[in-house]
């Protein structure tokens, strides 16, 4: 399974938090559906070039909020009910992302627009 996670080792955000936040976003967006098995801690750590403990901490924090569950034989799996939300909202977000790409906006520009809308209290 291919998980689309990147880590900026030179950034100000700890690597475990980058991993946790990206996986949480993928789960919330439905890109990682309930029952999806995540890579083993060792495999993801090797792919990202981080310590095993870094990925372990990210997985533990996801488990603490009920986004995933870890079992000895099955590994770490996206929890049932994780990422559930309004399907219409998910579709609207996808349309916004497609429109932003069409306009040539970068991820950071799009995130800036969303953050601005959140801060302005858009209703």
PDB file of C-alpha atoms in Angstrom:
ATOM      1  CA  UNK A   1       0.000   0.000   0.000  1.00  0.00           C
ATOM      2  CA  UNK A   2       1.249   3.428  -0.875  1.00  0.00           C
ATOM      3  CA  UNK A   3       0.715   6.154   1.696  1.00  0.00           C
ATOM      4  CA  UNK A   4       1.268   9.681   0.454  1.00  0.00           C
ATOM      5  CA  UNK A   5       3.211  11.106   3.368  1.00  0.00           C
ATOM      6  CA  UNK A   6       6.187  13.416   3.218  1.00  0.00           C
ATOM      7  CA  UNK A   7       8.418  14.655   6.003  1.00  0.00           C
ATOM      8  CA  UNK A   8      10.436  17.864   5.992  1.00  0.00           C
ATOM      9  CA  UNK A   9      13.293  17.070   8.342  1.00  0.00           C
ATOM     10  CA  UNK A  10      14.516  20.672   8.216  1.00  0.00           C
ATOM     11  CA  UNK A  11      11.153  22.197   9.071  1.00  0.00           C
ATOM     12  CA  UNK A  12       9.991  23.523  12.393  1.00  0.00           C
ATOM     13  CA  UNK A  13       7.290  20.875  12.862  1.00  0.00           C
ATOM     14  CA  UNK A  14       8.452  17.620  14.507  1.00  0.00           C
ATOM     15  CA  UNK A  15       8.459  14.696  12.063  1.00  0.00           C
ATOM     16  CA  UNK A  16       6.011  12.626  14.155  1.00  0.00           C
ATOM     17  CA  UNK A  17       3.517  15.517  14.020  1.00  0.00           C
ATOM     18  CA  UNK A  18       3.914  15.849  10.258  1.00  0.00           C
ATOM     19  CA  UNK A  19       3.181  12.134   9.859  1.00  0.00           C
ATOM     20  CA  UNK A  20       0.244  12.239  12.280  1.00  0.00           C
ATOM     21  CA  UNK A  21      -1.306  15.300  10.664  1.00  0.00           C
ATOM     22  CA  UNK A  22      -0.973  13.976   7.125  1.00  0.00           C
ATOM     23  CA  UNK A  23      -2.421  10.570   7.991  1.00  0.00           C
ATOM     24  CA  UNK A  24      -5.254  12.219   9.936  1.00  0.00           C
ATOM     25  CA  UNK A  25      -6.020  14.380   6.898  1.00  0.00           C
ATOM     26  CA  UNK A  26      -6.003  11.385   4.547  1.00  0.00           C
ATOM     27  CA  UNK A  27      -8.362   9.534   6.898  1.00  0.00           C
ATOM     28  CA  UNK A  28     -10.667  12.547   7.276  1.00  0.00           C
ATOM     29  CA  UNK A  29     -10.800  13.036   3.501  1.00  0.00           C
ATOM     30  CA  UNK A  30     -11.649   9.381   2.957  1.00  0.00           C
ATOM     31  CA  UNK A  31      -8.446   8.715   1.030  1.00  0.00           C
ATOM     32  CA  UNK A  32      -7.688   6.076   3.665  1.00  0.00           C
ATOM     33  CA  UNK A  33     -10.938   4.209   4.196  1.00  0.00           C
ATOM     34  CA  UNK A  34     -11.888   2.294   7.334  1.00  0.00           C
ATOM     35  CA  UNK A  35     -10.190  -1.091   7.326  1.00  0.00           C
ATOM     36  CA  UNK A  36      -7.228   0.157   5.278  1.00  0.00           C
ATOM     37  CA  UNK A  37      -4.011  -1.280   6.643  1.00  0.00           C
ATOM     38  CA  UNK A  38      -1.248   1.272   7.148  1.00  0.00           C
ATOM     39  CA  UNK A  39       2.378   0.406   6.425  1.00  0.00           C
ATOM     40  CA  UNK A  40       4.285  -1.211   9.251  1.00  0.00           C
ATOM     41  CA  UNK A  41       6.118   1.190  11.513  1.00  0.00           C
ATOM     42  CA  UNK A  42       9.448  -0.095  10.219  1.00  0.00           C
ATOM     43  CA  UNK A  43       8.469   0.179   6.548  1.00  0.00           C
ATOM     44  CA  UNK A  44       7.118   3.721   6.846  1.00  0.00           C
ATOM     45  CA  UNK A  45      10.115   4.820   8.918  1.00  0.00           C
ATOM     46  CA  UNK A  46      12.480   3.430   6.286  1.00  0.00           C
ATOM     47  CA  UNK A  47      10.525   5.058   3.438  1.00  0.00           C
ATOM     48  CA  UNK A  48      10.571   8.449   5.162  1.00  0.00           C
ATOM     49  CA  UNK A  49      14.111   8.241   6.536  1.00  0.00           C
ATOM     50  CA  UNK A  50      13.036   8.696  10.150  1.00  0.00           C
ATOM     51  CA  UNK A  51      13.442   6.658  13.321  1.00  0.00           C
ATOM     52  CA  UNK A  52      10.996   3.858  14.080  1.00  0.00           C
ATOM     53  CA  UNK A  53      10.019   5.668  17.289  1.00  0.00           C
ATOM     54  CA  UNK A  54       8.918   8.679  15.249  1.00  0.00           C
ATOM     55  CA  UNK A  55       6.347   6.652  13.308  1.00  0.00           C
ATOM     56  CA  UNK A  56       5.366   4.753  16.455  1.00  0.00           C
ATOM     57  CA  UNK A  57       4.524   8.032  18.190  1.00  0.00           C
ATOM     58  CA  UNK A  58       2.447   9.231  15.218  1.00  0.00           C
ATOM     59  CA  UNK A  59       0.507   5.952  15.139  1.00  0.00           C
ATOM     60  CA  UNK A  60      -0.039   6.041  18.924  1.00  0.00           C
ATOM     61  CA  UNK A  61      -1.435   9.568  18.749  1.00  0.00           C
ATOM     62  CA  UNK A  62      -3.786   8.535  15.940  1.00  0.00           C
ATOM     63  CA  UNK A  63      -4.875   5.564  18.025  1.00  0.00           C
ATOM     64  CA  UNK A  64      -5.492   7.796  21.052  1.00  0.00           C
ATOM     65  CA  UNK A  65      -8.107   9.768  19.100  1.00  0.00           C
ATOM     66  CA  UNK A  66      -9.700   6.653  17.607  1.00  0.00           C
ATOM     67  CA  UNK A  67      -8.552   7.195  14.036  1.00  0.00           C
ATOM     68  CA  UNK A  68      -6.680   3.881  13.856  1.00  0.00           C
ATOM     69  CA  UNK A  69      -6.290   0.747  15.903  1.00  0.00           C
ATOM     70  CA  UNK A  70      -3.231  -1.427  16.206  1.00  0.00           C
ATOM     71  CA  UNK A  71      -3.223  -5.149  16.775  1.00  0.00           C
ATOM     72  CA  UNK A  72      -0.328  -7.524  16.908  1.00  0.00           C
ATOM     73  CA  UNK A  73      -1.464  -9.730  14.018  1.00  0.00           C
ATOM     74  CA  UNK A  74      -3.253  -7.205  11.825  1.00  0.00           C
ATOM     75  CA  UNK A  75      -0.968  -4.213  12.223  1.00  0.00           C
ATOM     76  CA  UNK A  76      -2.297  -0.671  12.225  1.00  0.00           C
ATOM     77  CA  UNK A  77      -5.651  -0.255  10.506  1.00  0.00           C
ATOM     78  CA  UNK A  78      -7.912   2.748   9.915  1.00  0.00           C
ATOM     79  CA  UNK A  79     -10.728   2.449  12.455  1.00  0.00           C
ATOM     80  CA  UNK A  80     -14.348   1.895  11.488  1.00  0.00           C
ATOM     81  CA  UNK A  81     -16.171   5.198  11.531  1.00  0.00           C
ATOM     82  CA  UNK A  82     -12.955   7.179  11.111  1.00  0.00           C
ATOM     83  CA  UNK A  83     -13.197   9.888   8.507  1.00  0.00           C
ATOM     84  CA  UNK A  84     -16.962   9.817   8.381  1.00  0.00           C
ATOM     85  CA  UNK A  85     -18.429  13.099   7.471  1.00  0.00           C
ATOM     86  CA  UNK A  86     -20.825  14.774   5.180  1.00  0.00           C
ATOM     87  CA  UNK A  87     -20.304  13.280   1.713  1.00  0.00           C
ATOM     88  CA  UNK A  88     -21.508  16.528   0.192  1.00  0.00           C
ATOM     89  CA  UNK A  89     -18.786  18.358   2.064  1.00  0.00           C
ATOM     90  CA  UNK A  90     -16.129  15.945   0.790  1.00  0.00           C
ATOM     91  CA  UNK A  91     -17.379  16.444  -2.767  1.00  0.00           C
ATOM     92  CA  UNK A  92     -17.358  20.226  -2.368  1.00  0.00           C
ATOM     93  CA  UNK A  93     -13.800  20.123  -1.080  1.00  0.00           C
ATOM     94  CA  UNK A  94     -12.742  17.972  -4.025  1.00  0.00           C
ATOM     95  CA  UNK A  95     -14.296  20.511  -6.408  1.00  0.00           C
ATOM     96  CA  UNK A  96     -12.394  23.336  -4.687  1.00  0.00           C
ATOM     97  CA  UNK A  97      -9.121  21.416  -5.002  1.00  0.00           C
ATOM     98  CA  UNK A  98      -9.763  20.678  -8.695  1.00  0.00           C
ATOM     99  CA  UNK A  99     -10.638  24.346  -9.323  1.00  0.00           C
ATOM    100  CA  UNK A 100      -7.509  25.520  -7.491  1.00  0.00           C
ATOM    101  CA  UNK A 101      -5.365  23.172  -9.593  1.00  0.00           C
ATOM    102  CA  UNK A 102      -7.036  24.474 -12.765  1.00  0.00           C
ATOM    103  CA  UNK A 103      -6.158  28.016 -11.702  1.00  0.00           C
ATOM    104  CA  UNK A 104      -2.563  26.978 -11.008  1.00  0.00           C
ATOM    105  CA  UNK A 105      -2.642  27.566  -7.254  1.00  0.00           C
ATOM    106  CA  UNK A 106      -0.037  25.790  -5.164  1.00  0.00           C
ATOM    107  CA  UNK A 107      -0.980  23.737  -2.124  1.00  0.00           C
ATOM    108  CA  UNK A 108       0.283  26.517   0.131  1.00  0.00           C
ATOM    109  CA  UNK A 109      -1.769  29.145  -1.697  1.00  0.00           C
ATOM    110  CA  UNK A 110      -4.906  27.015  -1.416  1.00  0.00           C
ATOM    111  CA  UNK A 111      -4.265  26.330   2.267  1.00  0.00           C
ATOM    112  CA  UNK A 112      -3.758  30.057   2.795  1.00  0.00           C
ATOM    113  CA  UNK A 113      -7.146  30.763   1.241  1.00  0.00           C
ATOM    114  CA  UNK A 114      -8.813  28.148   3.438  1.00  0.00           C
ATOM    115  CA  UNK A 115      -7.095  29.459   6.559  1.00  0.00           C
ATOM    116  CA  UNK A 116      -8.195  32.985   5.661  1.00  0.00           C
ATOM    117  CA  UNK A 117     -11.795  31.822   5.267  1.00  0.00           C
ATOM    118  CA  UNK A 118     -11.648  30.040   8.622  1.00  0.00           C
ATOM    119  CA  UNK A 119     -10.180  33.074  10.372  1.00  0.00           C
ATOM    120  CA  UNK A 120     -12.705  35.445   8.843  1.00  0.00           C
ATOM    121  CA  UNK A 121     -15.518  33.321  10.243  1.00  0.00           C
ATOM    122  CA  UNK A 122     -17.008  32.665   6.816  1.00  0.00           C
ATOM    123  CA  UNK A 123     -20.464  31.212   7.093  1.00  0.00           C
TER     124      UNK A 123
END
